[in-house]
Coordinates of N, CA and C in Angstrom, one line a residue:
A1 N 179.4 333.3 -79.0 CA 178.9 333.5 -80.3 C 180.0 334.0 -81.3
L2 N 180.9 334.8 -80.8 CA 182.0 335.3 -81.6 C 182.9 334.2 -82.2
V3 N 183.1 333.2 -81.4 CA 184.0 332.1 -81.9 C 183.3 331.0 -82.6
G4 N 182.0 330.9 -82.5 CA 181.3 329.8 -83.2 C 181.4 328.5 -82.4
A5 N 180.7 327.5 -83.0 CA 180.7 326.2 -82.3 C 182.0 325.4 -82.6
D6 N 182.6 325.6 -83.8 CA 183.8 324.8 -84.1 C 185.0 325.4 -83.6
R7 N 185.6 324.9 -82.5 CA 186.7 325.5 -81.9 C 188.0 325.1 -82.6
G8 N 188.0 324.1 -83.5 CA 189.2 323.8 -84.3 C 190.3 323.2 -83.4
A9 N 191.4 323.0 -84.0 CA 192.6 322.4 -83.3 C 193.9 323.0 -83.9
G10 N 194.9 322.8 -83.2 CA 196.2 323.3 -83.7 C 196.5 324.8 -83.3
D11 N 197.7 325.2 -83.5 CA 198.1 326.6 -83.2 C 197.2 327.6 -83.9
G12 N 196.7 327.3 -85.0 CA 196.0 328.3 -85.8 C 194.5 328.5 -85.4
A13 N 194.0 327.7 -84.4 CA 192.6 327.7 -84.0 C 192.5 328.9 -83.0
P14 N 192.0 330.0 -83.5 CA 191.9 331.2 -82.6 C 190.8 331.1 -81.5
A15 N 189.8 330.2 -81.7 CA 188.8 330.2 -80.7 C 189.2 329.9 -79.3
D16 N 190.1 328.9 -79.1 CA 190.6 328.6 -77.8 C 191.3 329.7 -77.1
A17 N 192.1 330.5 -77.9 CA 192.8 331.6 -77.3 C 191.8 332.7 -76.9
L18 N 190.7 332.9 -77.7 CA 189.7 333.9 -77.3 C 189.0 333.4 -76.0
I19 N 188.7 332.1 -76.0 CA 188.0 331.6 -74.8 C 188.9 331.7 -73.6
A20 N 190.2 331.4 -73.7 CA 191.1 331.5 -72.6 C 191.2 333.0 -72.1
R21 N 191.2 333.9 -73.0 CA 191.3 335.3 -72.6 C 190.0 335.7 -71.8
S22 N 188.9 335.2 -72.3 CA 187.6 335.5 -71.7 C 187.6 334.9 -70.3
A23 N 188.0 333.6 -70.2 CA 188.0 332.9 -68.9 C 189.0 333.6 -67.9
R24 N 190.1 334.0 -68.4 CA 191.1 334.7 -67.6 C 190.5 336.0 -67.0
T25 N 189.9 336.8 -67.9 CA 189.2 338.0 -67.4 C 188.2 337.7 -66.4
R26 N 187.3 336.7 -66.6 CA 186.3 336.4 -65.6 C 187.0 336.0 -64.3
W27 N 188.1 335.2 -64.4 CA 188.8 334.8 -63.2 C 189.4 335.9 -62.4
I28 N 190.0 336.9 -63.1 CA 190.5 338.1 -62.5 C 189.4 338.9 -61.8
L29 N 188.2 338.9 -62.4 CA 187.1 339.7 -61.8 C 186.4 338.9 -60.7
G30 N 186.9 337.7 -60.4 CA 186.3 337.0 -59.3 C 185.3 335.9 -59.6
D31 N 185.1 335.5 -60.8 CA 184.2 334.5 -61.2 C 184.9 333.1 -61.0
G32 N 184.7 332.5 -59.9 CA 185.3 331.2 -59.6 C 185.0 330.1 -60.6
R33 N 183.9 330.2 -61.3 CA 183.5 329.2 -62.3 C 184.5 329.2 -63.5
A34 N 185.2 330.3 -63.7 CA 186.2 330.3 -64.8 C 187.3 329.4 -64.6
R35 N 187.6 329.0 -63.3 CA 188.7 328.1 -63.0 C 188.6 326.8 -63.8
E36 N 187.5 326.2 -63.8 CA 187.3 324.9 -64.5 C 187.6 325.1 -66.0
E37 N 187.1 326.2 -66.6 CA 187.4 326.4 -68.0 C 188.9 326.6 -68.2
L38 N 189.6 327.3 -67.3 CA 191.0 327.5 -67.5 C 191.8 326.2 -67.4
V39 N 191.3 325.3 -66.4 CA 192.0 324.0 -66.3 C 191.7 323.2 -67.6
N40 N 190.5 323.2 -68.1 CA 190.2 322.5 -69.3 C 191.1 322.9 -70.5
L41 N 191.4 324.2 -70.5 CA 192.2 324.8 -71.6 C 193.7 324.4 -71.5
L42 N 194.1 323.8 -70.4 CA 195.5 323.4 -70.2 C 195.8 322.3 -71.2
V43 N 194.8 321.6 -71.7 CA 195.1 320.5 -72.7 C 194.7 320.9 -74.1
S44 N 194.4 322.2 -74.3 CA 194.0 322.7 -75.7 C 195.1 322.4 -76.7
Q45 N 194.7 322.2 -77.9 CA 195.7 322.1 -79.0 C 196.3 323.4 -79.3
N46 N 195.8 324.5 -78.9 CA 196.2 325.9 -79.2 C 197.2 326.3 -78.1
A47 N 198.5 326.5 -78.5 CA 199.6 326.9 -77.6 C 199.3 328.2 -76.9
K48 N 198.7 329.2 -77.5 CA 198.5 330.5 -76.9 C 197.4 330.3 -75.8
A49 N 196.4 329.5 -76.1 CA 195.3 329.2 -75.1 C 195.9 328.6 -73.8
R50 N 196.8 327.6 -74.1 CA 197.4 326.9 -72.9 C 198.2 327.9 -72.1
D51 N 198.9 328.7 -72.8 CA 199.8 329.7 -72.0 C 198.9 330.7 -71.2
I52 N 197.9 331.2 -71.8 CA 197.0 332.1 -71.1 C 196.4 331.5 -69.9
A53 N 195.9 330.3 -70.1 CA 195.2 329.5 -69.0 C 196.2 329.2 -67.9
F54 N 197.3 328.7 -68.2 CA 198.3 328.4 -67.2 C 198.8 329.6 -66.5
T55 N 199.1 330.7 -67.2 CA 199.6 331.9 -66.5 C 198.5 332.4 -65.5
A56 N 197.3 332.4 -65.9 CA 196.2 332.8 -65.0 C 196.2 332.0 -63.7
L57 N 196.3 330.6 -63.9 CA 196.3 329.7 -62.7 C 197.5 329.9 -61.8
R58 N 198.6 330.0 -62.5 CA 199.9 330.1 -61.7 C 199.9 331.4 -61.0
E59 N 199.5 332.5 -61.6 CA 199.4 333.8 -60.9 C 198.5 333.7 -59.6
R60 N 197.4 333.1 -59.7 CA 196.5 333.0 -58.6 C 197.1 332.1 -57.5
Y61 N 197.6 330.9 -57.8 CA 198.1 330.0 -56.8 C 199.5 330.0 -56.5
G62 N 200.3 330.7 -57.3 CA 201.8 330.8 -57.1 C 202.5 329.5 -57.2
E63 N 202.0 328.6 -58.0 CA 202.7 327.3 -58.2 C 202.4 326.8 -59.6
D64 N 203.1 325.8 -60.1 CA 202.9 325.3 -61.5 C 202.3 323.9 -61.5
R65 N 202.4 323.2 -60.3 CA 201.9 321.8 -60.2 C 202.5 320.9 -61.3
G66 N 203.7 321.2 -61.7 CA 204.4 320.3 -62.7 C 203.9 320.5 -64.1
Y67 N 203.1 321.5 -64.4 CA 202.6 321.7 -65.7 C 203.6 322.4 -66.6
D68 N 203.7 321.9 -67.8 CA 204.6 322.6 -68.9 C 203.7 322.7 -70.1
A69 N 203.4 323.9 -70.5 CA 202.5 324.2 -71.6 C 203.1 323.7 -72.9
N70 N 204.4 323.4 -73.0 CA 205.1 323.0 -74.2 C 205.3 321.5 -74.2
A71 N 204.9 320.8 -73.1 CA 205.1 319.3 -73.1 C 204.2 318.7 -74.1
D72 N 204.4 317.4 -74.3 CA 203.6 316.6 -75.2 C 202.2 316.5 -74.6
A73 N 201.2 316.1 -75.4 CA 199.8 316.1 -75.0 C 199.6 315.2 -73.8
V74 N 200.2 314.0 -73.8 CA 200.1 313.1 -72.6 C 200.6 313.7 -71.3
Q75 N 201.7 314.3 -71.4 CA 202.3 315.0 -70.2 C 201.4 316.2 -69.7
R76 N 200.9 316.9 -70.7 CA 200.0 318.0 -70.3 C 198.7 317.5 -69.7
A77 N 198.2 316.4 -70.2 CA 197.0 315.9 -69.6 C 197.2 315.4 -68.2
E78 N 198.3 314.7 -68.0 CA 198.7 314.3 -66.6 C 198.8 315.4 -65.7
A79 N 199.5 316.5 -66.1 CA 199.7 317.7 -65.2 C 198.3 318.4 -65.0
A80 N 197.5 318.4 -66.0 CA 196.2 319.1 -65.9 C 195.4 318.4 -64.8
L81 N 195.5 317.1 -64.7 CA 194.8 316.4 -63.6 C 195.1 317.0 -62.2
R82 N 196.4 317.3 -62.0 CA 196.8 317.9 -60.7 C 196.1 319.3 -60.5
W83 N 195.7 320.0 -61.6 CA 195.0 321.2 -61.4 C 193.5 321.0 -61.2
R84 N 193.0 319.8 -61.4 CA 191.6 319.6 -61.1 C 191.2 319.7 -59.7
A85 N 192.2 319.3 -58.8 CA 192.0 319.4 -57.4 C 192.1 320.9 -57.0
P86 N 191.2 321.4 -56.1 CA 191.2 322.8 -55.7 C 192.5 323.2 -55.0

């Protein structure tokens, strides 16, 4: 409700960063359902959201699976597919 329905795009879209923080917190607290949301955020247009999501996943699994939060959209999407597998 805080971020509204329009998540926007680009670095200035604060909603994805807020969603990423929320998902990261849920993940830390043991909510396994947050993993899917974090993986989905790996392809966000928002650089901060991508960084938060990737850091949370990397900390849990101890690997990067070839993901680079600063790569172009196509490369991020390809790497995010590797995170879809458990």
